[in-house]
Amino acid sequence: MSHYRKTAIVRLVLPSGDSGQSLPLTTDRAYGVFVTIEGKDSPAGYFRSPINDDQWREFRNKLSSCNTVRPSVNDPAADDLAFRNAMFIQDLGTALFTALSGLNKEMAAFLAAGSESGAVARRLVIQTQRTELHLLPWGAICDGDGKLLASHDLSIVQSWDDFSDSQTMTKSRLTLTRVEGIGTSGATANALTQLLTQSGVVDILNTKSGGSDTGDGVSTTAGPDILHVEAHGDDVTHQVGGVSSTRFAQLYGQPRMAMLWSCFSGAANSWGDSPALWLHRDGAAMVLSFQAELHVLDAASLTQSFYSEVFGPAASRDPETALVHARCAKFNEGFQNACWASMTVYLRSPLDLSALPLNGPRVPQSQWSSAPAPSSEVGPAQPAAGSISYGPPPPMTGGYGDSAPQAASSYGSALNAVASASSAADVSGDDSEETSDDAGSPDSASSSSDDSPPTDGDVASASTPTTGDADAEIDEWAAVEHEVCKMQPGSWKLTDAPVALAEPNAKLPIDVFGGWRGNVIRLDGGENPVTRDILSELDLLRAAPLNANAAEKLVWFFKRISNFGSPLIVWTNCQRRHMEFLKVVVPSPSLTFLLLLGPAPEETIPGLVDENRLDEARELSAKLPADTPGAKVSDETLSAAYYAGVRGAQPGIAKEYLQRIDSFQEWLLLMGNLYSRDDSNTLSIPDLLATGSRFLTGDCAETRREEFELLRKPEDFYRLAMNQPVAASSPREEARAKHELGYLLQEQGQPSTAEAFYRLALANLESCDDSSDGTRHDSRWYFALSAVLRDLADLLSERKSRVRDATELMKRAMAIQAFRGMRLQLAYSETTAARISLTEGEHTKAIDHALRAANRMEECVNWTGWGKALGILFDSLAETRETARMISLANIANEKIRASNLSTENIARLERTFKFAKAKAHWIAGELTEARDELEDIHRESDQDEKGAMDREIDRLLTFLRVTRKTSEPPPDPQRPAHTRKSH
């Protein structure tokens, strides 16, 4: 289907209105400009080409040179020259960007919109009947930083006549004519035949052999839906495959899509008189062509990526977006070859292929079974959509067979090849690769879509049978099939899985999911749902982020498949927390999720601590075996047992596990944490030596003893932990020490230094490759990574200039925390998200985040964090001048904390905070007497150095509101002239 794109049309005309005379490019000629953005016209200045005709020839020579060069270790000079030429082309793209941005402020904002977070997909149409302007490399436009605009999801196309937003519709099956030029290698044929045959929606009508302008061909009135031309182009004769530019439209009709895999097909001469332009002018909706040389390798890879995205496993059905992705890939992977600049796309109107059936594959193939489900209720097995075999493509017919002449490395001039094979110029025949009708399946899914995220009411639970007999299994699969058939696109459903799926390596029966039109992708388990097989079969393996954790890989994966053909994600053996994960990351509404709950995993102490189930974690910790060689407990488990104790305000229990830690770095980290929680946790030197006695043996005993005597404050432990010898240091623990030290520095009012430590810690954690004990992605690594992301976001959240960076960090942290079920950490992240929204001035969002944070904190029985969330809620209400709500909220908050398990001291501290919020509410409402009374009630006389930010604010307001009379100032002298008195 065609995706919505915000469209800007730039129409370029000669002031005289003359469109027939051919003119050379010049930098002096001013073209009139009409700018229309989303149907709204805006005044614009004049456009001048940044290059003249001679400079254009230089540009195209450099472009041709780039496209014919491949990286070679044997010829670094050629590679260097190609890179310099590509830089020259990139500079020209930047010059075009500058010229367009200068037309008016609306166009400048449109072009810059792609750098904004969450920017919509856009389209820039260069519409002109001046042939010389079609020569400029519009698709190669780069911004001021040299970044290709297409990378911001901007489709840049050219048009001769008025561009239409009305979509060009297609039938439910497409026809394709393939033209093979003489002397070509057939590099595009394999991808074409295999992908289109597998798709089941394209019929390859015939394979024609190009090579002479005989006039024979497809009728001009009823061309194919897709014209696929692989032929040599000639820059001298202005021909492609032996056919002149003017004959192309007559010979091949009016195709919906014309793919011209040929050199110079986009600009056969300096006046822009190209086969692509003639096809476009004569009615072709979309034409892909190339301005310069086209290397065989580029043609093959572009064909593969384009047809794969539009018709293959991705099945996006959006040719325009596929071309944007292909251009970006060439820019990123082959910058010096400059194929990204040579690509020229003509478009009359967007193509809508939504009439094609979305019979996508079932991925990964190894986890699906074609055997019917054992159920009489399910009905006879239906051949499921996507169950087409993925074997090698059938042999091609109608070409040259084994007698084909040797192909060149590009699709440029092939006069010698044409001469040597002139006898075969008119060979043609029917294509024997007739595609079978698509398997088809009942279209039971509703076409309506709910774009809003599902609520808790959307979570359904199917009845789980209490027996494991065959009848129960039949009922279970029937229930799953029923859910699949009634699911609406964009919905989420959580239900119990059939018992059979609990078996190791259990497969999904294809027929149960036959009612879903589109791709069905199976994710399995909660540790690594996105496997290599899935990425490989969806052609995403090369683009996958390296060393990404499971949560962030899922977020990336959901984004990449959002434009696939209505994918259904079946997540088997998942847990309830994964529904929470979906609510946090909010995937595209084009994705549909069926979550099949797996058996509850074995409970572990780290897992219980992550979920903040501290009582259960302490119970399990008490059952740990004694520290003996035969029953060794890992440091990861002991660390979690420690946190279960200290977070439950039981430091005595926590200290017991410190004496069993093996890693000196881990011991230092936990001791620093113990010291930072309360001054009463500080140990005397003898007690410290006793707690760490296991580290005072061996060759380093004396050195360690001296180091212990210097450990006084938490930062001492962290600095020692991050400065261990390399041989004895773990990158994971070193990063954790940097994070903890950064947090202390932030609390001490040193934000710049804290940020430096946070970024160092983040770099260290992201470099951990999960390949050894010191780089293992265990619970400590996940906690540290999410915590440093959240703390860095919190540090940046109060600075408006850093809010965008903070938002991205926060999204990463919350994705990890939700995926791992870190309930308390997710609550703190919601608090930071509220602060970010408050800084951005989005008060409604800030209130929403703060409410969620407070509720999460209350569930975790963390009243300290609850108070911080309410502080942001008060600030948000103050910004919106909702003073009545502030006062009511303070009263409700007081009732809540009195019913909590907080100590008397902590209750008094929070009550004081809420009274200050009431005083601020009275101040904002203009009730100054009431504000003064509240402030007098909570004012505290103490040393100025001991006062916090709230105390200083209380002093400031109270000093202003108090009514006092100073008696030390003498009365004014009546004899002194009034105009000489000065007020101090």
PDB file of N, CA, C and O in Angstrom, residues 117-179:
ATOM      1  N   SER A 117      12.556  14.594  15.955  1.00  0.00           N
ATOM      2  CA  SER A 117      12.122  13.285  16.457  1.00  0.00           C
ATOM      3  C   SER A 117      10.656  13.054  16.104  1.00  0.00           C
ATOM      4  O   SER A 117       9.805  13.907  16.325  1.00  0.00           O
ATOM      5  N   GLY A 118      10.366  11.907  15.512  1.00  0.00           N
ATOM      6  CA  GLY A 118       8.997  11.571  15.164  1.00  0.00           C
ATOM      7  C   GLY A 118       8.480  12.274  13.937  1.00  0.00           C
ATOM      8  O   GLY A 118       7.263  12.355  13.737  1.00  0.00           O
ATOM      9  N   ALA A 119       9.367  12.819  13.085  1.00  0.00           N
ATOM     10  CA  ALA A 119       8.927  13.516  11.881  1.00  0.00           C
ATOM     11  C   ALA A 119       8.239  12.540  10.937  1.00  0.00           C
ATOM     12  O   ALA A 119       8.612  11.374  10.838  1.00  0.00           O
ATOM     13  N   VAL A 120       7.222  13.048  10.214  1.00  0.00           N
ATOM     14  CA  VAL A 120       6.472  12.188   9.305  1.00  0.00           C
ATOM     15  C   VAL A 120       7.255  12.000   8.010  1.00  0.00           C
ATOM     16  O   VAL A 120       8.161  12.769   7.681  1.00  0.00           O
ATOM     17  N   ALA A 121       6.887  10.946   7.282  1.00  0.00           N
ATOM     18  CA  ALA A 121       7.495  10.710   5.978  1.00  0.00           C
ATOM     19  C   ALA A 121       7.098  11.846   5.039  1.00  0.00           C
ATOM     20  O   ALA A 121       5.985  12.351   5.086  1.00  0.00           O
ATOM     21  N   ARG A 122       8.034  12.243   4.167  1.00  0.00           N
ATOM     22  CA  ARG A 122       7.780  13.392   3.288  1.00  0.00           C
ATOM     23  C   ARG A 122       8.155  13.051   1.852  1.00  0.00           C
ATOM     24  O   ARG A 122       8.850  12.082   1.577  1.00  0.00           O
ATOM     25  N   ARG A 123       7.676  13.912   0.947  1.00  0.00           N
ATOM     26  CA  ARG A 123       7.976  13.768  -0.473  1.00  0.00           C
ATOM     27  C   ARG A 123       8.253  15.155  -1.042  1.00  0.00           C
ATOM     28  O   ARG A 123       7.490  16.091  -0.818  1.00  0.00           O
ATOM     29  N   LEU A 124       9.351  15.277  -1.777  1.00  0.00           N
ATOM     30  CA  LEU A 124       9.679  16.521  -2.473  1.00  0.00           C
ATOM     31  C   LEU A 124       9.570  16.254  -3.967  1.00  0.00           C
ATOM     32  O   LEU A 124      10.264  15.390  -4.501  1.00  0.00           O
ATOM     33  N   VAL A 125       8.690  16.986  -4.642  1.00  0.00           N
ATOM     34  CA  VAL A 125       8.476  16.822  -6.071  1.00  0.00           C
ATOM     35  C   VAL A 125       9.092  18.016  -6.795  1.00  0.00           C
ATOM     36  O   VAL A 125       8.715  19.165  -6.536  1.00  0.00           O
ATOM     37  N   ILE A 126      10.062  17.745  -7.657  1.00  0.00           N
ATOM     38  CA  ILE A 126      10.624  18.778  -8.524  1.00  0.00           C
ATOM     39  C   ILE A 126       9.859  18.698  -9.839  1.00  0.00           C
ATOM     40  O   ILE A 126      10.063  17.777 -10.641  1.00  0.00           O
ATOM     41  N   GLN A 127       8.969  19.627 -10.051  1.00  0.00           N
ATOM     42  CA  GLN A 127       8.080  19.592 -11.215  1.00  0.00           C
ATOM     43  C   GLN A 127       8.477  20.699 -12.193  1.00  0.00           C
ATOM     44  O   GLN A 127       8.445  21.878 -11.858  1.00  0.00           O
ATOM     45  N   THR A 128       8.862  20.307 -13.386  1.00  0.00           N
ATOM     46  CA  THR A 128       9.251  21.299 -14.382  1.00  0.00           C
ATOM     47  C   THR A 128       9.196  20.680 -15.782  1.00  0.00           C
ATOM     48  O   THR A 128       9.381  19.466 -15.947  1.00  0.00           O
ATOM     49  N   GLN A 129       8.953  21.530 -16.779  1.00  0.00           N
ATOM     50  CA  GLN A 129       9.008  21.119 -18.183  1.00  0.00           C
ATOM     51  C   GLN A 129      10.265  21.675 -18.854  1.00  0.00           C
ATOM     52  O   GLN A 129      10.345  21.700 -20.080  1.00  0.00           O
ATOM     53  N   ARG A 130      11.215  22.063 -18.036  1.00  0.00           N
ATOM     54  CA  ARG A 130      12.516  22.476 -18.547  1.00  0.00           C
ATOM     55  C   ARG A 130      13.443  21.250 -18.522  1.00  0.00           C
ATOM     56  O   ARG A 130      13.825  20.763 -17.459  1.00  0.00           O
ATOM     57  N   THR A 131      13.769  20.736 -19.687  1.00  0.00           N
ATOM     58  CA  THR A 131      14.551  19.500 -19.756  1.00  0.00           C
ATOM     59  C   THR A 131      15.915  19.651 -19.105  1.00  0.00           C
ATOM     60  O   THR A 131      16.443  18.693 -18.534  1.00  0.00           O
ATOM     61  N   GLU A 132      16.519  20.841 -19.187  1.00  0.00           N
ATOM     62  CA  GLU A 132      17.850  21.010 -18.606  1.00  0.00           C
ATOM     63  C   GLU A 132      17.827  20.861 -17.084  1.00  0.00           C
ATOM     64  O   GLU A 132      18.804  20.412 -16.478  1.00  0.00           O
ATOM     65  N   LEU A 133      16.705  21.215 -16.449  1.00  0.00           N
ATOM     66  CA  LEU A 133      16.639  21.092 -14.991  1.00  0.00           C
ATOM     67  C   LEU A 133      16.479  19.643 -14.540  1.00  0.00           C
ATOM     68  O   LEU A 133      16.799  19.304 -13.404  1.00  0.00           O
ATOM     69  N   HIS A 134      15.979  18.792 -15.421  1.00  0.00           N
ATOM     70  CA  HIS A 134      15.877  17.369 -15.067  1.00  0.00           C
ATOM     71  C   HIS A 134      17.241  16.692 -15.033  1.00  0.00           C
ATOM     72  O   HIS A 134      17.350  15.542 -14.590  1.00  0.00           O
ATOM     73  N   LEU A 135      18.272  17.394 -15.506  1.00  0.00           N
ATOM     74  CA  LEU A 135      19.617  16.822 -15.474  1.00  0.00           C
ATOM     75  C   LEU A 135      20.250  16.912 -14.091  1.00  0.00           C
ATOM     76  O   LEU A 135      21.184  16.165 -13.794  1.00  0.00           O
ATOM     77  N   LEU A 136      19.792  17.838 -13.269  1.00  0.00           N
ATOM     78  CA  LEU A 136      20.409  18.026 -11.956  1.00  0.00           C
ATOM     79  C   LEU A 136      20.132  16.817 -11.064  1.00  0.00           C
ATOM     80  O   LEU A 136      19.052  16.229 -11.122  1.00  0.00           O
ATOM     81  N   PRO A 137      21.095  16.450 -10.224  1.00  0.00           N
ATOM     82  CA  PRO A 137      20.930  15.248  -9.369  1.00  0.00           C
ATOM     83  C   PRO A 137      20.069  15.542  -8.150  1.00  0.00           C
ATOM     84  O   PRO A 137      20.544  15.575  -7.014  1.00  0.00           O
ATOM     85  N   TRP A 138      18.777  15.723  -8.348  1.00  0.00           N
ATOM     86  CA  TRP A 138      17.884  16.083  -7.249  1.00  0.00           C
ATOM     87  C   TRP A 138      17.856  15.015  -6.159  1.00  0.00           C
ATOM     88  O   TRP A 138      17.784  15.338  -4.964  1.00  0.00           O
ATOM     89  N   GLY A 139      17.898  13.763  -6.546  1.00  0.00           N
ATOM     90  CA  GLY A 139      17.845  12.701  -5.536  1.00  0.00           C
ATOM     91  C   GLY A 139      19.057  12.655  -4.637  1.00  0.00           C
ATOM     92  O   GLY A 139      19.039  11.997  -3.601  1.00  0.00           O
ATOM     93  N   ALA A 140      20.149  13.360  -5.015  1.00  0.00           N
ATOM     94  CA  ALA A 140      21.388  13.344  -4.236  1.00  0.00           C
ATOM     95  C   ALA A 140      21.478  14.522  -3.277  1.00  0.00           C
ATOM     96  O   ALA A 140      22.550  14.805  -2.754  1.00  0.00           O
ATOM     97  N   ILE A 141      20.377  15.225  -3.038  1.00  0.00           N
ATOM     98  CA  ILE A 141      20.429  16.390  -2.157  1.00  0.00           C
ATOM     99  C   ILE A 141      20.860  15.976  -0.755  1.00  0.00           C
ATOM    100  O   ILE A 141      20.329  15.034  -0.167  1.00  0.00           O
ATOM    101  N   CYS A 142      21.842  16.715  -0.231  1.00  0.00           N
ATOM    102  CA  CYS A 142      22.359  16.483   1.120  1.00  0.00           C
ATOM    103  C   CYS A 142      22.204  17.758   1.932  1.00  0.00           C
ATOM    104  O   CYS A 142      22.246  18.866   1.389  1.00  0.00           O
ATOM    105  N   ASP A 143      22.040  17.614   3.247  1.00  0.00           N
ATOM    106  CA  ASP A 143      21.891  18.799   4.090  1.00  0.00           C
ATOM    107  C   ASP A 143      23.245  19.421   4.381  1.00  0.00           C
ATOM    108  O   ASP A 143      24.278  18.989   3.846  1.00  0.00           O
ATOM    109  N   GLY A 144      23.249  20.445   5.230  1.00  0.00           N
ATOM    110  CA  GLY A 144      24.483  21.159   5.520  1.00  0.00           C
ATOM    111  C   GLY A 144      25.547  20.306   6.175  1.00  0.00           C
ATOM    112  O   GLY A 144      26.740  20.643   6.128  1.00  0.00           O
ATOM    113  N   ASP A 145      25.149  19.206   6.802  1.00  0.00           N
ATOM    114  CA  ASP A 145      26.112  18.299   7.433  1.00  0.00           C
ATOM    115  C   ASP A 145      26.563  17.189   6.495  1.00  0.00           C
ATOM    116  O   ASP A 145      27.281  16.276   6.912  1.00  0.00           O
ATOM    117  N   GLY A 146      26.115  17.257   5.240  1.00  0.00           N
ATOM    118  CA  GLY A 146      26.507  16.228   4.279  1.00  0.00           C
ATOM    119  C   GLY A 146      25.699  14.956   4.383  1.00  0.00           C
ATOM    120  O   GLY A 146      26.074  13.941   3.786  1.00  0.00           O
ATOM    121  N   LYS A 147      24.584  14.980   5.111  1.00  0.00           N
ATOM    122  CA  LYS A 147      23.765  13.784   5.265  1.00  0.00           C
ATOM    123  C   LYS A 147      22.692  13.767   4.192  1.00  0.00           C
ATOM    124  O   LYS A 147      22.021  14.762   3.946  1.00  0.00           O
ATOM    125  N   LEU A 148      22.520  12.619   3.557  1.00  0.00           N
ATOM    126  CA  LEU A 148      21.538  12.476   2.488  1.00  0.00           C
ATOM    127  C   LEU A 148      20.132  12.714   3.043  1.00  0.00           C
ATOM    128  O   LEU A 148      19.748  12.134   4.052  1.00  0.00           O
ATOM    129  N   LEU A 149      19.363  13.577   2.378  1.00  0.00           N
ATOM    130  CA  LEU A 149      18.011  13.875   2.860  1.00  0.00           C
ATOM    131  C   LEU A 149      17.113  12.642   2.830  1.00  0.00           C
ATOM    132  O   LEU A 149      16.176  12.533   3.614  1.00  0.00           O
ATOM    133  N   ALA A 150      17.394  11.723   1.925  1.00  0.00           N
ATOM    134  CA  ALA A 150      16.587  10.503   1.874  1.00  0.00           C
ATOM    135  C   ALA A 150      16.677   9.717   3.176  1.00  0.00           C
ATOM    136  O   ALA A 150      15.750   8.975   3.520  1.00  0.00           O
ATOM    137  N   SER A 151      17.766   9.875   3.920  1.00  0.00           N
ATOM    138  CA  SER A 151      17.916   9.158   5.184  1.00  0.00           C
ATOM    139  C   SER A 151      16.927   9.643   6.230  1.00  0.00           C
ATOM    140  O   SER A 151      16.728   8.993   7.251  1.00  0.00           O
ATOM    141  N   HIS A 152      16.321  10.821   6.008  1.00  0.00           N
ATOM    142  CA  HIS A 152      15.268  11.325   6.889  1.00  0.00           C
ATOM    143  C   HIS A 152      13.889  10.963   6.345  1.00  0.00           C
ATOM    144  O   HIS A 152      12.904  11.646   6.634  1.00  0.00           O
ATOM    145  N   ASP A 153      13.822   9.901   5.550  1.00  0.00           N
ATOM    146  CA  ASP A 153      12.564   9.428   4.949  1.00  0.00           C
ATOM    147  C   ASP A 153      11.943  10.490   4.055  1.00  0.00           C
ATOM    148  O   ASP A 153      10.735  10.719   4.088  1.00  0.00           O
ATOM    149  N   LEU A 154      12.786  11.150   3.271  1.00  0.00           N
ATOM    150  CA  LEU A 154      12.314  12.117   2.283  1.00  0.00           C
ATOM    151  C   LEU A 154      12.491  11.522   0.895  1.00  0.00           C
ATOM    152  O   LEU A 154      13.608  11.222   0.468  1.00  0.00           O
ATOM    153  N   SER A 155      11.385  11.320   0.208  1.00  0.00           N
ATOM    154  CA  SER A 155      11.410  10.807  -1.164  1.00  0.00           C
ATOM    155  C   SER A 155      11.502  11.999  -2.111  1.00  0.00           C
ATOM    156  O   SER A 155      10.634  12.880  -2.101  1.00  0.00           O
ATOM    157  N   ILE A 156      12.561  12.042  -2.920  1.00  0.00           N
ATOM    158  CA  ILE A 156      12.754  13.136  -3.873  1.00  0.00           C
ATOM    159  C   ILE A 156      12.513  12.583  -5.268  1.00  0.00           C
ATOM    160  O   ILE A 156      13.219  11.685  -5.731  1.00  0.00           O
ATOM    161  N   VAL A 157      11.485  13.099  -5.936  1.00  0.00           N
ATOM    162  CA  VAL A 157      11.098  12.610  -7.262  1.00  0.00           C
ATOM    163  C   VAL A 157      10.974  13.795  -8.211  1.00  0.00           C
ATOM    164  O   VAL A 157      10.893  14.947  -7.793  1.00  0.00           O
ATOM    165  N   GLN A 158      10.956  13.474  -9.495  1.00  0.00           N
ATOM    166  CA  GLN A 158      10.824  14.497 -10.530  1.00  0.00           C
ATOM    167  C   GLN A 158       9.546  14.249 -11.327  1.00  0.00           C
ATOM    168  O   GLN A 158       9.098  13.103 -11.459  1.00  0.00           O
ATOM    169  N   SER A 159       8.978  15.336 -11.846  1.00  0.00           N
ATOM    170  CA  SER A 159       7.733  15.228 -12.595  1.00  0.00           C
ATOM    171  C   SER A 159       7.727  16.251 -13.718  1.00  0.00           C
ATOM    172  O   SER A 159       8.245  17.359 -13.575  1.00  0.00           O
ATOM    173  N   TRP A 160       7.116  15.839 -14.862  1.00  0.00           N
ATOM    174  CA  TRP A 160       7.005  16.730 -16.017  1.00  0.00           C
ATOM    175  C   TRP A 160       5.676  17.485 -15.962  1.00  0.00           C
ATOM    176  O   TRP A 160       5.645  18.708 -15.990  1.00  0.00           O
ATOM    177  N   ASP A 161       4.603  16.749 -15.867  1.00  0.00           N
ATOM    178  CA  ASP A 161       3.284  17.371 -15.772  1.00  0.00           C
ATOM    179  C   ASP A 161       2.939  17.605 -14.307  1.00  0.00           C
ATOM    180  O   ASP A 161       3.713  17.293 -13.403  1.00  0.00           O
ATOM    181  N   ASP A 162       1.743  18.125 -14.073  1.00  0.00           N
ATOM    182  CA  ASP A 162       1.305  18.394 -12.708  1.00  0.00           C
ATOM    183  C   ASP A 162       1.265  17.102 -11.909  1.00  0.00           C
ATOM    184  O   ASP A 162       0.635  16.115 -12.313  1.00  0.00           O
ATOM    185  N   PHE A 163       1.954  17.112 -10.763  1.00  0.00           N
ATOM    186  CA  PHE A 163       1.955  15.943  -9.886  1.00  0.00           C
ATOM    187  C   PHE A 163       0.587  15.819  -9.219  1.00  0.00           C
ATOM    188  O   PHE A 163      -0.021  16.807  -8.813  1.00  0.00           O
ATOM    189  N   SER A 164       0.110  14.582  -9.108  1.00  0.00           N
ATOM    190  CA  SER A 164      -1.210  14.334  -8.515  1.00  0.00           C
ATOM    191  C   SER A 164      -1.064  13.505  -7.244  1.00  0.00           C
ATOM    192  O   SER A 164      -0.351  12.503  -7.219  1.00  0.00           O
ATOM    193  N   ASP A 165      -1.760  13.944  -6.192  1.00  0.00           N
ATOM    194  CA  ASP A 165      -1.793  13.159  -4.957  1.00  0.00           C
ATOM    195  C   ASP A 165      -2.721  11.956  -5.071  1.00  0.00           C
ATOM    196  O   ASP A 165      -2.688  11.055  -4.232  1.00  0.00           O
ATOM    197  N   SER A 166      -3.569  11.950  -6.075  1.00  0.00           N
ATOM    198  CA  SER A 166      -4.467  10.815  -6.286  1.00  0.00           C
ATOM    199  C   SER A 166      -3.648   9.594  -6.666  1.00  0.00           C
ATOM    200  O   SER A 166      -2.855   9.629  -7.609  1.00  0.00           O
ATOM    201  N   GLN A 167      -3.844   8.518  -5.945  1.00  0.00           N
ATOM    202  CA  GLN A 167      -2.991   7.356  -6.117  1.00  0.00           C
ATOM    203  C   GLN A 167      -3.354   6.574  -7.371  1.00  0.00           C
ATOM    204  O   GLN A 167      -4.522   6.496  -7.765  1.00  0.00           O
ATOM    205  N   THR A 168      -2.347   6.023  -8.000  1.00  0.00           N
ATOM    206  CA  THR A 168      -2.538   5.140  -9.151  1.00  0.00           C
ATOM    207  C   THR A 168      -2.810   3.735  -8.639  1.00  0.00           C
ATOM    208  O   THR A 168      -1.950   3.113  -8.015  1.00  0.00           O
ATOM    209  N   MET A 169      -4.007   3.220  -8.873  1.00  0.00           N
ATOM    210  CA  MET A 169      -4.415   1.922  -8.344  1.00  0.00           C
ATOM    211  C   MET A 169      -3.986   0.810  -9.298  1.00  0.00           C
ATOM    212  O   MET A 169      -3.871   1.007 -10.508  1.00  0.00           O
ATOM    213  N   THR A 170      -3.769  -0.358  -8.748  1.00  0.00           N
ATOM    214  CA  THR A 170      -3.442  -1.525  -9.558  1.00  0.00           C
ATOM    215  C   THR A 170      -4.471  -2.617  -9.320  1.00  0.00           C
ATOM    216  O   THR A 170      -5.286  -2.543  -8.408  1.00  0.00           O
ATOM    217  N   LYS A 171      -4.390  -3.659 -10.141  1.00  0.00           N
ATOM    218  CA  LYS A 171      -5.281  -4.810  -9.999  1.00  0.00           C
ATOM    219  C   LYS A 171      -4.757  -5.742  -8.913  1.00  0.00           C
ATOM    220  O   LYS A 171      -3.700  -5.506  -8.327  1.00  0.00           O
ATOM    221  N   SER A 172      -5.510  -6.817  -8.665  1.00  0.00           N
ATOM    222  CA  SER A 172      -5.105  -7.771  -7.644  1.00  0.00           C
ATOM    223  C   SER A 172      -3.972  -8.672  -8.113  1.00  0.00           C
ATOM    224  O   SER A 172      -3.392  -9.401  -7.318  1.00  0.00           O
ATOM    225  N   ARG A 173      -3.665  -8.661  -9.419  1.00  0.00           N
ATOM    226  CA  ARG A 173      -2.487  -9.335  -9.954  1.00  0.00           C
ATOM    227  C   ARG A 173      -1.821  -8.399 -10.942  1.00  0.00           C
ATOM    228  O   ARG A 173      -2.496  -7.626 -11.634  1.00  0.00           O
ATOM    229  N   LEU A 174      -0.525  -8.473 -10.988  1.00  0.00           N
ATOM    230  CA  LEU A 174       0.240  -7.593 -11.857  1.00  0.00           C
ATOM    231  C   LEU A 174       0.879  -8.403 -12.980  1.00  0.00           C
ATOM    232  O   LEU A 174       1.164  -9.592 -12.825  1.00  0.00           O
ATOM    233  N   THR A 175       1.108  -7.729 -14.094  1.00  0.00           N
ATOM    234  CA  THR A 175       1.830  -8.350 -15.208  1.00  0.00           C
ATOM    235  C   THR A 175       3.177  -7.663 -15.367  1.00  0.00           C
ATOM    236  O   THR A 175       3.320  -6.464 -15.090  1.00  0.00           O
ATOM    237  N   LEU A 176       4.142  -8.428 -15.801  1.00  0.00           N
ATOM    238  CA  LEU A 176       5.498  -7.901 -15.943  1.00  0.00           C
ATOM    239  C   LEU A 176       6.081  -8.340 -17.273  1.00  0.00           C
ATOM    240  O   LEU A 176       5.950  -9.507 -17.661  1.00  0.00           O
ATOM    241  N   THR A 177       6.706  -7.403 -17.959  1.00  0.00           N
ATOM    242  CA  THR A 177       7.474  -7.713 -19.166  1.00  0.00           C
ATOM    243  C   THR A 177       8.948  -7.461 -18.875  1.00  0.00           C
ATOM    244  O   THR A 177       9.318  -6.383 -18.420  1.00  0.00           O
ATOM    245  N   ARG A 178       9.741  -8.472 -19.128  1.00  0.00           N
ATOM    246  CA  ARG A 178      11.177  -8.365 -18.889  1.00  0.00           C
ATOM    247  C   ARG A 178      11.890  -8.235 -20.228  1.00  0.00           C
ATOM    248  O   ARG A 178      11.660  -9.019 -21.155  1.00  0.00           O
ATOM    249  N   VAL A 179      12.769  -7.257 -20.330  1.00  0.00           N
ATOM    250  CA  VAL A 179      13.546  -7.024 -21.543  1.00  0.00           C
ATOM    251  C   VAL A 179      15.015  -7.265 -21.227  1.00  0.00           C
ATOM    252  O   VAL A 179      15.570  -6.656 -20.321  1.00  0.00           O
TER     253      VAL A 179
END
